[in-house]
Coordinates of C-alpha atoms and ligand atoms in Angstrom, one line a residue:
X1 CA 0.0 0.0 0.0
X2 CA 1.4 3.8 -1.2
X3 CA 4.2 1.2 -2.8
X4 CA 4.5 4.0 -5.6
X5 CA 4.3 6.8 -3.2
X6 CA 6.7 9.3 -1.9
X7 CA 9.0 7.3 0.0
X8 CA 10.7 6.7 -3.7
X9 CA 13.0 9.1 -4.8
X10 CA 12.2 8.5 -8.2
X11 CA 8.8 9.5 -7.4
X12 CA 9.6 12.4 -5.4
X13 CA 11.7 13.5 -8.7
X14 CA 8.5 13.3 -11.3
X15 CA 6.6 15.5 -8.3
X16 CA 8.9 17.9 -8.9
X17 CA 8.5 18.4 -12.5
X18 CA 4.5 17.4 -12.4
X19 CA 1.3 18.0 -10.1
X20 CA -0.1 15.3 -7.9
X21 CA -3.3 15.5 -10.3
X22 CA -1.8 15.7 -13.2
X23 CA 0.1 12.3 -13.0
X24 CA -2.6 11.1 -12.1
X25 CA -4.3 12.3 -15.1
X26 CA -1.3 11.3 -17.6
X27 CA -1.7 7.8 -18.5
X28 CA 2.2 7.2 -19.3
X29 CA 3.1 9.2 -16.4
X30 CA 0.6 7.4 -14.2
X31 CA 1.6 3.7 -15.4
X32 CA 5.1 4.6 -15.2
X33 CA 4.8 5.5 -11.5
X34 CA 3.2 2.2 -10.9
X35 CA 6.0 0.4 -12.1
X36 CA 8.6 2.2 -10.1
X37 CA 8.6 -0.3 -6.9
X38 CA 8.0 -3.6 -9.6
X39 CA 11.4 -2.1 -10.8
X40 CA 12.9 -1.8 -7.6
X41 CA 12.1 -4.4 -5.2
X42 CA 10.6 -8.0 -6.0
X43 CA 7.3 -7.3 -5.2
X44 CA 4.4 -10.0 -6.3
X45 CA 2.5 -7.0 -7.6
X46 CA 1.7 -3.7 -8.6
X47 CA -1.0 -1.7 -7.6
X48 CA -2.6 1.2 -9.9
X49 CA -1.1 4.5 -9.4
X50 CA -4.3 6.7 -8.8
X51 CA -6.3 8.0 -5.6
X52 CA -9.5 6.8 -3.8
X53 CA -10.4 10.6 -4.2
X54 CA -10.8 10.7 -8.0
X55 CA -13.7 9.6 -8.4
X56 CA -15.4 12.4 -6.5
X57 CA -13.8 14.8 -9.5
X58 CA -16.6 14.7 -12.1
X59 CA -19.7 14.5 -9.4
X60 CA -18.5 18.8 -9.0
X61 CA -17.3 19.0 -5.7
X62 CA -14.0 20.9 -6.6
X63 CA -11.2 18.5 -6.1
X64 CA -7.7 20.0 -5.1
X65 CA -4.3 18.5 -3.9
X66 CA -2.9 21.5 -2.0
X67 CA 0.9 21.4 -1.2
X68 CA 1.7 19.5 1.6
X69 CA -1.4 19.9 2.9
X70 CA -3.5 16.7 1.9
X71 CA -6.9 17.2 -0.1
X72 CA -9.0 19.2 -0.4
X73 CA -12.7 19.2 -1.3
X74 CA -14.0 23.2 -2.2
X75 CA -17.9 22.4 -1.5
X76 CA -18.2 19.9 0.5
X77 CA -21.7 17.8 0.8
X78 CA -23.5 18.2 3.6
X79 CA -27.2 18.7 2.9
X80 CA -30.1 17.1 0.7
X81 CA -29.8 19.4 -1.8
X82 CA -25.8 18.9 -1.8
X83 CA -26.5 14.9 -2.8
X84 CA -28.9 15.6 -5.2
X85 CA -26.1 18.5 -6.5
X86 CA -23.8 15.8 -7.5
X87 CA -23.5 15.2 -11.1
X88 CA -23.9 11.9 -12.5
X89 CA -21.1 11.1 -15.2
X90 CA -20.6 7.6 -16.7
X91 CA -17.2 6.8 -15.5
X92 CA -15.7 6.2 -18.8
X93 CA -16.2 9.7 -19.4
X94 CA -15.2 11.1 -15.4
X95 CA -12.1 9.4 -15.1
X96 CA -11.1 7.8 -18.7
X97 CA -7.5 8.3 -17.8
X98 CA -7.7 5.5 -14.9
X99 CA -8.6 3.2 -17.8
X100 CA -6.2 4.0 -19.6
X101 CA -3.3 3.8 -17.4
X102 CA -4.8 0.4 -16.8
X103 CA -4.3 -1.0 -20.5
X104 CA -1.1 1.1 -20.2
X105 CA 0.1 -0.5 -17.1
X106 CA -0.6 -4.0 -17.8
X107 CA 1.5 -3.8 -21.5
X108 CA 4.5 -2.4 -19.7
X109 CA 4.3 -5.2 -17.2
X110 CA 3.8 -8.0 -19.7
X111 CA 2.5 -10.4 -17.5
X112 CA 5.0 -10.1 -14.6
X113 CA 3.5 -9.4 -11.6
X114 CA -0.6 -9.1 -11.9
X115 CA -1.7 -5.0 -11.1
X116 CA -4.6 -4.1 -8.1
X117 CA -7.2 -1.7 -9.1
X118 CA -8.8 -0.2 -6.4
X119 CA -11.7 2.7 -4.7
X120 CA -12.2 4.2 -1.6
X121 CA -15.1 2.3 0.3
X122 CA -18.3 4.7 0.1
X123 CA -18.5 5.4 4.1
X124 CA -14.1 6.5 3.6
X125 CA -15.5 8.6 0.4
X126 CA -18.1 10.2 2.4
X127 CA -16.2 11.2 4.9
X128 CA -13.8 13.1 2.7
X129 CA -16.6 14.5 0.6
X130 CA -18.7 15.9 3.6
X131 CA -15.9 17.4 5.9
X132 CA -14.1 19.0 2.9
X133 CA -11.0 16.8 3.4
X134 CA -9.3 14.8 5.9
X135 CA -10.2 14.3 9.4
X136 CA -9.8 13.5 13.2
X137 CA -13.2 13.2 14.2
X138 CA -15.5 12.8 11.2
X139 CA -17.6 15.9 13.1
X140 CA -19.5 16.7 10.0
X141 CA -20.3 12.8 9.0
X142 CA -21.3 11.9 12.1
X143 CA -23.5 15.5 12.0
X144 CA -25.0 14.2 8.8
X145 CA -24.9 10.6 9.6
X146 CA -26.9 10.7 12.6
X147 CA -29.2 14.3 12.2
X148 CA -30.3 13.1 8.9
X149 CA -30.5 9.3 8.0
X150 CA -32.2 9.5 4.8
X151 CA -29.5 12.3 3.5
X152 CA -26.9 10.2 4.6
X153 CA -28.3 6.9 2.7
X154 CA -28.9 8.8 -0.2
X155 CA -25.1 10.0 -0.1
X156 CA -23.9 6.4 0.5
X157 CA -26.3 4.8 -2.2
X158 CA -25.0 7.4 -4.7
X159 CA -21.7 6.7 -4.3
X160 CA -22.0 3.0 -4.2
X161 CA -23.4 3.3 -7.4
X162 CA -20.5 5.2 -9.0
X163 CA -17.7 2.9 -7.3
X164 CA -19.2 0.0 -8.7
X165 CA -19.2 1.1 -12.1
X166 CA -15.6 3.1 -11.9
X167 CA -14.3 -1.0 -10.3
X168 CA -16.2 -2.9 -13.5
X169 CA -14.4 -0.4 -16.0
X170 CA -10.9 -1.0 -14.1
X171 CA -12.1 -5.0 -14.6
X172 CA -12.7 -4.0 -18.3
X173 CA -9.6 -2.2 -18.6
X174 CA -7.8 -5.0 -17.3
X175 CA -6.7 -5.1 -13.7
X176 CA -6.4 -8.6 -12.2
X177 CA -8.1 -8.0 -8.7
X178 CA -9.6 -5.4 -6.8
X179 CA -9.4 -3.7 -3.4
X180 CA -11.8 -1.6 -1.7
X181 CA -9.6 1.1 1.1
X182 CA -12.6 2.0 3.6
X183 CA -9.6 3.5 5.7
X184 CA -11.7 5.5 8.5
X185 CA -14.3 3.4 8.6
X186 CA -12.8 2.2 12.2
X187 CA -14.0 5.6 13.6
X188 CA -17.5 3.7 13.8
X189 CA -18.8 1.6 16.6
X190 CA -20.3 -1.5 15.5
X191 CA -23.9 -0.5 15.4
X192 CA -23.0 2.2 13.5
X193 CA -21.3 0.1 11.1
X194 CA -24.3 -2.0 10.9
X195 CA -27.1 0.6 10.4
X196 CA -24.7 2.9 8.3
X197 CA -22.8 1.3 6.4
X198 CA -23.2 -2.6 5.9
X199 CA -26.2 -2.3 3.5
X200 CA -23.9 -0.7 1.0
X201 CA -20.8 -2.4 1.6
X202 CA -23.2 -5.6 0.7
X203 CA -24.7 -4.2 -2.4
X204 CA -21.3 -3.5 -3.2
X205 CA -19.9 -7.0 -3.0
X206 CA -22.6 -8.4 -4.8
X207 CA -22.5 -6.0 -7.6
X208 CA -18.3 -7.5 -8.1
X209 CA -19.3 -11.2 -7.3
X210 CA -19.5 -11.3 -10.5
X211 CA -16.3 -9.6 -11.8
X212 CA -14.8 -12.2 -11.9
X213 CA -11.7 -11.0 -9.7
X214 CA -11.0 -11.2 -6.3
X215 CA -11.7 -8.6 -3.9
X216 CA -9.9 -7.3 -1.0
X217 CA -12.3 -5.9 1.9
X218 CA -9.4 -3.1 3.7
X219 CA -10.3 -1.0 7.0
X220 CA -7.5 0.6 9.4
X221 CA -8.7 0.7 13.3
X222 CA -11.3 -2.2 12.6
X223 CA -10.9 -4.8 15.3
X224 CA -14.6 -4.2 16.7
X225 CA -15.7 -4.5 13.2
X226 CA -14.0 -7.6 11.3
X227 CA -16.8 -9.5 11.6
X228 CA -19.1 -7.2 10.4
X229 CA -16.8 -6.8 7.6
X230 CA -16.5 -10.1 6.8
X231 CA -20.5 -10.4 6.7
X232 CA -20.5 -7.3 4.5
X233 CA -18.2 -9.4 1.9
X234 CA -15.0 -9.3 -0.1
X235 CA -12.8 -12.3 -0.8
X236 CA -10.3 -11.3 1.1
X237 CA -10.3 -9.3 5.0
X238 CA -7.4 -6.4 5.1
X239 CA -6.0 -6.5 9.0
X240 CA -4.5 -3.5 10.3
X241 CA -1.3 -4.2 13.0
X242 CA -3.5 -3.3 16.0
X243 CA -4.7 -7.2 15.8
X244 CA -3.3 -10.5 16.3
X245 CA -3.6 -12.2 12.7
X246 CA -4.0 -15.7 14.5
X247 CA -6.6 -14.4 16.6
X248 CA -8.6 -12.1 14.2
X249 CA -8.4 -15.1 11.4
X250 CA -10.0 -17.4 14.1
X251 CA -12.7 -14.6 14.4
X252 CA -12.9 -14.4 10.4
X253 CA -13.9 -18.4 10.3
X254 CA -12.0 -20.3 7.5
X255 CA -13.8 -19.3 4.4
X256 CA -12.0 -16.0 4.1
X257 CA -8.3 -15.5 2.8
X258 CA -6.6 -12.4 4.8
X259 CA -4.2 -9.8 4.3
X260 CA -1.6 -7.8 6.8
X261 CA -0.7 -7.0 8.7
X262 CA 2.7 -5.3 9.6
X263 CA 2.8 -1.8 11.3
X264 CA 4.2 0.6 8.6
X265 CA 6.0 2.6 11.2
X266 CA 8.1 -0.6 12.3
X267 CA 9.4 -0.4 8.3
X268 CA 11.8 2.8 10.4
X269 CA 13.4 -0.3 12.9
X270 CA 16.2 -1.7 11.7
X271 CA 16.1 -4.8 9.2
X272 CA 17.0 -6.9 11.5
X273 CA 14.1 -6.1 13.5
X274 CA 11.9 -5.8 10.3
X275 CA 12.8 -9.7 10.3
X276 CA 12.1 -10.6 13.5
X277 CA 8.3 -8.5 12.7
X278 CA 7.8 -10.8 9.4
X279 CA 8.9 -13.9 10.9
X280 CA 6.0 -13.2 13.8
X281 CA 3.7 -12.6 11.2
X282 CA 4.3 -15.5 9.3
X283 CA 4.0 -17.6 12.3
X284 CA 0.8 -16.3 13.2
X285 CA -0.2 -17.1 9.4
X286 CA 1.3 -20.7 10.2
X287 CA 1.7 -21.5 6.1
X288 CA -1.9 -21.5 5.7
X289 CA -3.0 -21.0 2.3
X290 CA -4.7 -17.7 2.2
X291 CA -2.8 -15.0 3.6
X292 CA -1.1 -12.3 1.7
X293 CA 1.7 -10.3 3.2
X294 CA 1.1 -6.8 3.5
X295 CA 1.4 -3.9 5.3
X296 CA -1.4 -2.8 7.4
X297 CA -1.8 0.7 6.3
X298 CA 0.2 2.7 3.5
X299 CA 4.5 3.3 3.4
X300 CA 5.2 6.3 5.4
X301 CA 6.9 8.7 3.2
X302 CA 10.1 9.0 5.7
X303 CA 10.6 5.0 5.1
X304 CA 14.2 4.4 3.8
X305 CA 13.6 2.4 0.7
X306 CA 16.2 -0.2 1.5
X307 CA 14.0 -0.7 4.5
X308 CA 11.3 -2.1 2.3
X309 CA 13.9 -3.9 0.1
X310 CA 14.4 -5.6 3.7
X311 CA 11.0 -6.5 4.2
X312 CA 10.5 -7.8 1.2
X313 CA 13.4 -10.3 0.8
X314 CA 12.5 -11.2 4.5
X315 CA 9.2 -12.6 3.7
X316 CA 10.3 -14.6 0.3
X317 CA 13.2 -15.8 2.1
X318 CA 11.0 -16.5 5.5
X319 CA 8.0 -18.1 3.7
X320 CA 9.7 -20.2 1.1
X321 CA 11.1 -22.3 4.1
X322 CA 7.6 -23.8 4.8
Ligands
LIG401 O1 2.0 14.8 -3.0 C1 1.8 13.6 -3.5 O2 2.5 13.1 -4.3 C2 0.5 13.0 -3.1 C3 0.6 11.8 -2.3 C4 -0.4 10.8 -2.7 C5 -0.1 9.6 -3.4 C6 1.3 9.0 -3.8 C7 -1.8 10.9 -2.6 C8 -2.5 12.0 -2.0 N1 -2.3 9.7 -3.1 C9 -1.3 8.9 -3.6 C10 -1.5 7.6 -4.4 C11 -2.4 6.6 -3.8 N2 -3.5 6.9 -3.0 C12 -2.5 5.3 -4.2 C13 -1.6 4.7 -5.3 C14 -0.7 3.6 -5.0 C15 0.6 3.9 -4.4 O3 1.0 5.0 -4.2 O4 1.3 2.9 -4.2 C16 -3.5 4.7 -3.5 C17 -3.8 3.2 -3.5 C18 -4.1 5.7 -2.7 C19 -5.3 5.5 -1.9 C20 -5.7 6.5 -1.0 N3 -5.8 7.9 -1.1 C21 -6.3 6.2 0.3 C22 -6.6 4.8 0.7 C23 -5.4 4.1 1.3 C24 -4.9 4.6 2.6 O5 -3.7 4.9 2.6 O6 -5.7 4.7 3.5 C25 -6.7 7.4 0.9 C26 -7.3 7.6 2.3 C27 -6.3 8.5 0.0 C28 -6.5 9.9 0.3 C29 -5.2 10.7 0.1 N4 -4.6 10.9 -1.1 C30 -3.5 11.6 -0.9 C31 -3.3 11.8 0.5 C32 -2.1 12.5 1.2 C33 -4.4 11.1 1.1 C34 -4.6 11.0 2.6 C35 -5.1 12.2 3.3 C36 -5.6 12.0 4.6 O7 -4.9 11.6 5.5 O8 -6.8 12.3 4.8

């Protein structure tokens, strides 16, 4: 996760000569970027250079990537009259150059390593699109969320809608699996979660059961909510370090393949300790078939690449053992 992100100085060069948005928006640009780590480390594979928050573009809400300072969304949705303001555009017309960086992508790789398309989840897309950009609290969602239900549905079915198209044309276009990032969703208790935001999250899986690709279910702060996850669907359950994998597989039940679940921050220990991390991981994993190895959130941008060069060669070397 953020593989192709700052912590490469090869990105960090392109970012000086192009906007955040406007690689984004270059298909060569954009499929070279998500390349760069296949190129550097011996990942098993590349995920889509893009952003969860693209999508939001072409509904009108005024999209910006300010210096340094994260997103940020210029009229943020936070009445009735905001949902029914957003404008509906058929994906291959919103974002055509995530398609194309898709057919892009997959010729340069040839077959190497397969690429991961991806979305925000609707309840982590929300949250951006009614507080105007990132959050602590999710004040406004929560505001919205709770003072008016049907407003909130309405927002969540809308955007449900659009991620389900934008993920079939990424399937069209070529990607070999998808994963959905609901990244704040672990702000939520579990009966929020349940009235809020499982309805769509189902709607959503069903819509991709028949894809044809895998799915991966991600979250950050979820360990109240893995079940809940898990009954909400996706082919795959993203863990986040703040869980024993052992424990929270258990908790999964069988039928579910998982992914995690190592603490980005412990990619700044030293690689011996990065080993010692994996090798913990691995155990807890125990060689059963269904786990991929992943971080579980994005690269920090102050991680030394040969850091992740570390991590990498320590779970080939630690996992080909079994
Ligand atoms: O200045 C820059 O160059 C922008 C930094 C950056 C990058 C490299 C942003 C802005 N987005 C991205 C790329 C990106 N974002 C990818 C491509 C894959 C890769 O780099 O390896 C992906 C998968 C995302 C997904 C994304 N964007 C998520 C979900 C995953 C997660 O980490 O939780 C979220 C929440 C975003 C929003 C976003 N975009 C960018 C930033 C700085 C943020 C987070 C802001 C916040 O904390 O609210």
């Amino acid at each position: 996760m953020r593989q192709a992100g700052r912590f490469l100085p090869e990105y960090r060069a392109l970012r000086e000569q192009h906007g955040f948005l406007e690689l984004c928006k270059t298909p060569a640009l954009a499929a070279e970027v998500t390349l760069l780590p296949i190129r550097r480390f011996p990942v098993d594979a590349a995920i889509l250079f893009a952003d969860i928050l693209l999508i939001l573009e072409p509904m009108g809400v005024g999209l910006e990537f300010a210096q340094g300072d994260g997103p940020v969304i210029h009229r943020p949705v936070r009445s009735a009259a905001d949902v029914d303001a957003l404008a509906r555009v058929p994906a291959a017309e919103g974002t055509p150059f995530v398609f194309e960086t898709i057919r892009h992508a997959q010729a340069l790789l040839a077959g190497e390593v397969p690429l991961v398309g991806f979305a925000g989840a609707p309840f982590t897309l929300a949250s951006y699109a009614v507080e105007g950009g990132g959050s602590r609290n999710y004040a406004e969602t929560k505001k919205l969320m709770y003072g008016d239900a049907r407003t909130w549905h309405r927002l969540m079915e809308r955007l449900t809608e659009a991620t389900v198209e934008y993920l079939q044309a990424q399937v069209s276009a070529g990607v070999d699996a998808l994963q959905l990032f609901d990244s704040w969703v672990g702000c939520l208790s579990p009966d929020d979660y349940r009235a809020y935001v499982l309805p769509h999250m189902r709607t959503l899986f069903e819509a991709l059961a028949s894809s044809g690709v895998p799915v991966v279910h991600f979250g950050t702060g979820t360990a109240t909510l893995l079940e809940l996850m898990r009954e909400a669907g996706g082919d795959v359950i993203g863990l986040d370090w703040r869980v024993d994998l052992a424990d929270a597989w258990a908790r999964l039940g069988a039928g579910v393949a998982v992914q995690g679940n190592f603490d980005p921050v412990a990619l700044l220990a030293s690689p011996d300790e990065i080993r010692r991390r994996v090798q913990r991981i691995l155990d807890q994993a125990g060689g059963r078939p269904g786990h991929i190895f992943n971080l579980g959130h994005g690269v920090l941008p102050e991680t030394p690449p040969e850091h992740v060069a570390a991590l990498v060669d320590a779970v080939h070397e630690l996992s080909a053992v079994r």
